[in-house]
Amino acid sequence: MQRVVLITGGSGGIGKACVEKFARSGIKVIANYNKSKESAESLQKSLKEEGYEVDIYKADVSKREEIRKMIAWILEKYGKIDILINNARNITNKTVYRFNR
């Protein structure tokens, strides 16, 4: 059975590189994005042109209900998540303030 990986923040930077690597390794990839729809769709299209299927899913991982919906969708479609790459950044003004003190 094929393994399934969820990569949050999967439309750019390190997340995008992870999506490409896992897809090319034969693992089923779900690339989560929040605001970068065009980047996510472009990544999905370029990998499809290479013969790899990648799902993209929009969810704000700072919102519990959106996470639940995304997980439910993945479990409905694939029945499992074998690997989770928590790559999405979630920086709030409060977080930035704490680090800058």
Coordinates of C-alpha atoms in Angstrom, one line a residue:
M1 CA 0.0 0.0 0.0
Q2 CA 1.3 3.5 -0.9
R3 CA 2.4 5.7 1.9
V4 CA 0.7 9.1 2.4
V5 CA 2.4 12.3 3.5
L6 CA 0.8 15.6 4.5
I7 CA 3.1 18.6 4.1
T8 CA 1.8 21.9 5.6
G9 CA 3.1 25.0 4.0
G10 CA 3.8 22.9 0.9
S11 CA 3.5 25.5 -1.8
G12 CA 6.9 27.2 -1.4
G13 CA 10.4 27.1 0.0
I14 CA 11.3 24.1 2.1
G15 CA 7.7 22.7 1.9
K16 CA 7.8 22.8 -1.9
A17 CA 11.1 21.0 -2.0
C18 CA 9.6 18.3 0.4
V19 CA 6.6 18.0 -1.9
E20 CA 8.8 17.4 -4.9
K21 CA 11.1 15.0 -3.2
F22 CA 8.3 12.8 -1.7
A23 CA 6.3 12.8 -4.9
R24 CA 9.3 11.8 -7.0
S25 CA 9.9 9.0 -4.4
G26 CA 6.5 7.5 -5.1
I27 CA 4.8 8.6 -2.0
K28 CA 1.3 10.1 -2.2
V29 CA 1.5 13.8 -1.3
I30 CA -1.0 16.2 0.0
A31 CA 0.5 19.8 -0.1
N32 CA -1.3 22.1 2.2
Y33 CA -1.4 25.8 1.5
N34 CA -3.2 28.8 2.9
K35 CA -2.7 32.0 0.8
S36 CA -0.5 30.7 -2.0
K37 CA -3.1 29.1 -4.3
E38 CA -1.3 30.0 -7.5
S39 CA 2.0 28.6 -6.2
A40 CA 0.3 25.4 -5.0
E41 CA -1.5 25.0 -8.4
S42 CA 1.7 25.6 -10.3
L43 CA 3.5 23.0 -8.2
Q44 CA 0.7 20.5 -8.7
K45 CA 0.7 21.2 -12.5
S46 CA 4.5 20.9 -12.9
L47 CA 4.6 17.6 -11.0
K48 CA 1.7 16.3 -13.0
E49 CA 3.6 17.0 -16.2
E50 CA 6.4 14.8 -14.8
G51 CA 3.9 12.0 -14.2
Y52 CA 3.3 12.6 -10.4
E53 CA -0.1 13.1 -8.8
V54 CA -0.1 15.6 -5.9
D55 CA -3.2 16.8 -4.1
I56 CA -3.4 20.3 -2.8
Y57 CA -5.6 21.4 0.0
K58 CA -6.3 25.0 1.3
A59 CA -6.4 25.2 5.1
D60 CA -5.2 27.8 7.6
V61 CA -3.3 25.6 10.1
S62 CA -3.7 28.2 12.9
K63 CA -7.5 27.3 12.9
R64 CA -8.4 24.1 14.5
E65 CA -11.6 23.6 12.5
E66 CA -9.8 24.0 9.2
I67 CA -7.2 21.4 10.3
R68 CA -10.0 19.0 11.3
K69 CA -11.7 19.4 7.9
M70 CA -8.4 18.8 6.1
I71 CA -7.6 15.7 8.1
A72 CA -11.1 14.3 7.6
W73 CA -10.8 14.9 3.8
I74 CA -7.5 13.0 3.7
L75 CA -8.7 10.2 5.8
E76 CA -11.9 9.9 3.7
K77 CA -9.8 9.8 0.5
Y78 CA -6.8 7.8 1.6
G79 CA -7.7 6.2 5.0
K80 CA -4.5 7.2 6.6
I81 CA -1.6 9.7 7.0
D82 CA 1.8 7.9 7.4
I83 CA 4.0 11.0 7.5
L84 CA 3.3 14.6 8.7
I85 CA 5.7 17.4 7.8
N86 CA 4.7 20.5 9.9
N87 CA 6.4 23.1 7.8
A88 CA 3.8 25.9 7.8
R89 CA 4.8 29.0 9.7
N90 CA 2.3 30.6 11.9
I91 CA 3.7 33.8 13.2
T92 CA 1.4 36.3 15.0
N93 CA 2.3 39.7 16.2
K94 CA 2.3 38.3 19.7
T95 CA 4.9 35.7 18.8
V96 CA 7.1 38.2 17.0
Y97 CA 6.9 40.5 20.0
R98 CA 8.0 37.7 22.4
F99 CA 11.1 36.9 20.2
N100 CA 12.1 40.6 19.9
R101 CA 12.0 41.3 23.6

